[in-house]
Tab-separated table of N, CA and C in Angstrom:
chain	number	residue	atom	x	y	z
A	195	MET	N	0.825	-1.191	0.000
A	195	MET	CA	0.000	0.000	0.000
A	195	MET	C	0.867	1.252	0.000
A	196	THR	N	1.962	1.229	0.732
A	196	THR	CA	2.825	2.405	0.806
A	196	THR	C	3.422	2.718	-0.563
A	197	SER	N	3.778	1.688	-1.302
A	197	SER	CA	4.358	1.886	-2.621
A	197	SER	C	3.362	2.602	-3.536
A	198	TYR	N	2.101	2.185	-3.461
A	198	TYR	CA	1.056	2.816	-4.272
A	198	TYR	C	0.889	4.275	-3.880
A	199	MET	N	0.876	4.554	-2.595
A	199	MET	CA	0.715	5.933	-2.124
A	199	MET	C	1.910	6.784	-2.537
A	200	ALA	N	3.099	6.227	-2.477
A	200	ALA	CA	4.296	6.965	-2.873
A	200	ALA	C	4.265	7.285	-4.366
A	201	ARG	N	3.852	6.312	-5.171
A	201	ARG	CA	3.765	6.552	-6.613
A	201	ARG	C	2.711	7.602	-6.931
A	202	THR	N	1.585	7.548	-6.235
A	202	THR	CA	0.517	8.518	-6.455
A	202	THR	C	0.971	9.917	-6.069
A	203	ALA	N	1.634	10.035	-4.935
A	203	ALA	CA	2.133	11.343	-4.492
A	203	ALA	C	3.155	11.886	-5.485
A	204	LYS	N	4.038	11.032	-5.953
A	204	LYS	CA	5.050	11.452	-6.927
A	204	LYS	C	4.376	11.919	-8.216
A	205	TYR	N	3.356	11.210	-8.649
A	205	TYR	CA	2.617	11.560	-9.861
A	205	TYR	C	1.984	12.942	-9.728
A	206	PHE	N	1.307	13.195	-8.609
A	206	PHE	CA	0.655	14.487	-8.409
A	206	PHE	C	1.670	15.620	-8.288
A	207	LEU	N	2.792	15.379	-7.644
A	207	LEU	CA	3.829	16.405	-7.549
A	207	LEU	C	4.424	16.713	-8.921
A	208	THR	N	4.558	15.693	-9.754
A	208	THR	CA	5.067	15.899	-11.107
A	208	THR	C	4.104	16.753	-11.917
A	209	ILE	N	2.814	16.478	-11.805
A	209	ILE	CA	1.804	17.272	-12.515
A	209	ILE	C	1.827	18.714	-12.027
A	210	LYS	N	1.917	18.904	-10.722
A	210	LYS	CA	1.949	20.258	-10.159
A	210	LYS	C	3.169	21.024	-10.664
A	211	ALA	N	4.318	20.379	-10.687
A	211	ALA	CA	5.544	21.032	-11.160
A	211	ALA	C	5.426	21.383	-12.643
A	212	ALA	N	4.831	20.510	-13.433
A	212	ALA	CA	4.661	20.777	-14.862
A	212	ALA	C	3.741	21.973	-15.082
A	213	ARG	N	2.688	22.072	-14.298
A	213	ARG	CA	1.773	23.218	-14.422
A	213	ARG	C	2.472	24.520	-14.053
A	214	GLU	N	3.269	24.502	-13.008
A	214	GLU	CA	3.994	25.707	-12.598
A	214	GLU	C	5.009	26.111	-13.661
A	215	LEU	N	5.687	25.140	-14.247
A	215	LEU	CA	6.648	25.425	-15.303
A	215	LEU	C	5.939	26.021	-16.520
A	216	LYS	N	4.783	25.476	-16.857
A	216	LYS	CA	4.004	25.996	-17.987
A	216	LYS	C	3.617	27.450	-17.746
A	217	LYS	N	3.192	27.771	-16.524
A	217	LYS	CA	2.832	29.152	-16.186
A	217	LYS	C	4.026	30.081	-16.353
A	218	GLU	N	5.191	29.649	-15.885
A	218	GLU	CA	6.396	30.476	-15.988
A	218	GLU	C	6.781	30.705	-17.445
A	219	ILE	N	6.659	29.671	-18.266
A	219	ILE	CA	6.984	29.805	-19.689
A	219	ILE	C	6.006	30.762	-20.360
A	220	GLU	N	4.708	30.620	-20.059
A	220	GLU	CA	3.715	31.521	-20.641
A	220	GLU	C	3.974	32.959	-20.210
A	221	GLN	N	4.304	33.165	-18.951
A	221	GLN	CA	4.571	34.512	-18.453
A	221	GLN	C	5.792	35.101	-19.141
A	222	ALA	N	6.826	34.305	-19.347
A	222	ALA	CA	8.030	34.790	-20.031
A	222	ALA	C	7.698	35.200	-21.459
A	223	GLY	N	6.843	34.435	-22.123
A	223	GLY	CA	6.428	34.774	-23.483
A	223	GLY	C	5.662	36.077	-23.517
A	224	LEU	N	4.769	36.276	-22.556
A	224	LEU	CA	4.002	37.520	-22.495
A	224	LEU	C	4.918	38.697	-22.216
A	225	ASP	N	5.894	38.504	-21.355
A	225	ASP	CA	6.844	39.574	-21.054
A	225	ASP	C	7.605	39.982	-22.307
A	226	ASN	N	7.997	38.998	-23.126
A	226	ASN	CA	8.716	39.309	-24.366
A	226	ASN	C	7.839	40.099	-25.327
A	227	LEU	N	6.554	39.766	-25.423
A	227	LEU	CA	5.648	40.505	-26.298
A	227	LEU	C	5.468	41.937	-25.817
A	228	ILE	N	5.394	42.125	-24.514
A	228	ILE	CA	5.253	43.468	-23.952
A	228	ILE	C	6.498	44.296	-24.258
A	229	ILE	N	7.673	43.692	-24.141
A	229	ILE	CA	8.926	44.394	-24.441
A	229	ILE	C	8.947	44.831	-25.902
A	230	LEU	N	8.546	43.935	-26.809
A	230	LEU	CA	8.514	44.291	-28.231
A	230	LEU	C	7.524	45.418	-28.500
A	231	ALA	N	6.353	45.347	-27.891
A	231	ALA	CA	5.341	46.381	-28.102
A	231	ALA	C	5.821	47.725	-27.567
A	232	ASP	N	6.448	47.723	-26.410
A	232	ASP	CA	6.962	48.967	-25.833
A	232	ASP	C	8.071	49.570	-26.690
A	233	ALA	N	8.818	48.725	-27.386
A	233	ALA	CA	9.905	49.202	-28.237
A	233	ALA	C	9.388	49.672	-29.599
A	234	GLY	N	8.085	49.529	-29.829
A	234	GLY	CA	7.506	49.958	-31.096
A	234	GLY	C	7.701	48.954	-32.215
A	235	LYS	N	8.040	47.732	-31.871
A	235	LYS	CA	8.228	46.684	-32.874
A	235	LYS	C	6.876	46.081	-33.221
A	236	SER	N	6.676	45.782	-34.489
A	236	SER	CA	5.465	45.112	-34.929
A	236	SER	C	5.596	43.622	-34.626
A	237	ILE	N	4.722	43.135	-33.792
A	237	ILE	CA	4.773	41.719	-33.424
A	237	ILE	C	4.465	40.861	-34.648
A	238	VAL	N	3.472	41.271	-35.441
A	238	VAL	CA	3.110	40.512	-36.644
A	238	VAL	C	4.252	40.566	-37.656
A	239	GLY	N	4.857	41.745	-37.831
A	239	GLY	CA	5.984	41.871	-38.755
A	239	GLY	C	7.154	41.000	-38.344
A	240	THR	N	7.436	40.973	-37.065
A	240	THR	CA	8.523	40.137	-36.555
A	240	THR	C	8.230	38.667	-36.828
A	241	TYR	N	6.985	38.261	-36.625
A	241	TYR	CA	6.585	36.874	-36.880
A	241	TYR	C	6.732	36.539	-38.365
A	242	LEU	N	6.237	37.433	-39.229
A	242	LEU	CA	6.301	37.170	-40.662
A	242	LEU	C	7.741	37.146	-41.166
A	243	ASN	N	8.595	37.994	-40.628
A	243	ASN	CA	10.008	37.965	-41.016
A	243	ASN	C	10.653	36.651	-40.610
A	244	GLY	N	10.244	36.105	-39.498
A	244	GLY	CA	10.780	34.826	-39.041
A	244	GLY	C	10.293	33.661	-39.880
A	245	CYS	N	9.116	33.804	-40.498
A	245	CYS	CA	8.545	32.728	-41.313
A	245	CYS	C	9.013	32.775	-42.757
A	246	SER	N	9.482	33.928	-43.212
A	246	SER	CA	9.886	34.079	-44.612
A	246	SER	C	11.186	33.339	-44.884
A	247	PRO	N	11.243	32.664	-46.043
A	247	PRO	CA	12.493	31.963	-46.390
A	247	PRO	C	13.563	32.924	-46.857
């Protein structure tokens, strides 16, 4: 029974850590967009330049 409880706890902690990491990554992305907008850079133009061959 202890082994099952340990595996379950580890599983839930892994999910929690993944969610927190996802939030941090999303926040970093939003921060980068805000920096570009404040600098007067076109976000769409930057995206299209990155997609052009």
